[in-house]
Amino acid sequence: MSGDQALAGYRIGITSSRRVHELATLLERHGAVVESAPALMTLSCTEDVQLRDATVACIEQPPDVLIANTGVGMRGWFDAATEWGLGAKLVESLRGCEILARGPKAVGAVRAAGLHESWVSGSDSLDDILAHLREHDLTGTRIVLQEHGTSASAVAAALERQGSEVTVVTVYRCLPAADQAPLFRLVDLVADRELDA
């Protein structure tokens, strides 16, 4: 089989909604038949008053710690702040804090903004960050927690039990896809063993 058709005869299901067209095009270019069925959709919160309020609060009272949870979330937050004319002020307010990153994508977004991470989770896990912070006295510490699409209320509660004041920054939310029919069709294909991957 030639390199261009290395996946000819294969049927591949994609449940992602982000960058799905890029991935499908790449697979199809190599001969695969692609079944696209987004399981979740990402809803941006950049129009959300709460995000703007959290941004202003961060600027007015710079945090001691920032937990950078996702690359897309951090980039989205910086982009939204820039749209509001607050981008430079937000970056400046974060310059003096300890930045804990959940993984390489969060690190990339932090560095792209001109900031530098203080510590990175070895397993891309919030549990790692919580374990790291359990070693510190957080009494009176102001922490900004960038959510990762689903509620991080348990993480915020754990940090608050250690005495910190937590501001949760919600840049996007993950919700079930509006149209579930393609996903049910994909489940049927899996059940009938009609997908290769």
Steps between C-alpha positions, in 0.01 A plus 500: 500500500634846416565752777209714380252213540647329806156507669295393197223263605504620863196664661592732787268671749576842648317619812685830535344834409818708517713494187287216363521629142881501510513146636237368259676660202832347606349152536304527174813614319648161593196311372290452815123536513423729794189490717476823698281503812587769755425384854553843656493859387708779642316819587714810538428718802685806372172693489432399860482783756646266766816447293547873456435560871754230595752660263450846652528353852825330400638829372392696807629238745772294331490136611775320685448183294355430155401146408522485120284201422478491119671663208176584321356649818802717574522622140127569501528699822790711371317555168179607677692737726670650195160553332388689810817714496628323814752256351819679601364572848401136551843374397667756727280396794608137452870577456581485871298192593596136518365332186421130526430334164308175456696399189692604190207668323439724801875572514495600132212743555664651808828552315323641192363773727853584613467332841694212651373199687637425847403133508349246258300188583690186409180316407284776347275465803331745733556239773874559455450872548289443813767265640766764426296768676429277803868538584449877547318718750231666289345706779399835350636410156307634201476230232355532151382166361439487124230239446531239228154487348330324788453623853809487717299569815653203685849636428399850612344356818818302579709816463258701713521235776872576508419864571534655156262739327418351159377683193378262230547622143265328256609569142303221331253230588467150358142392436346198328485551123179671391431227244537156659386303190850467346638374831227235532575397139869470587417284804299271270798477262726404792248243627470350151881492467488723195773738618872424485599777739 
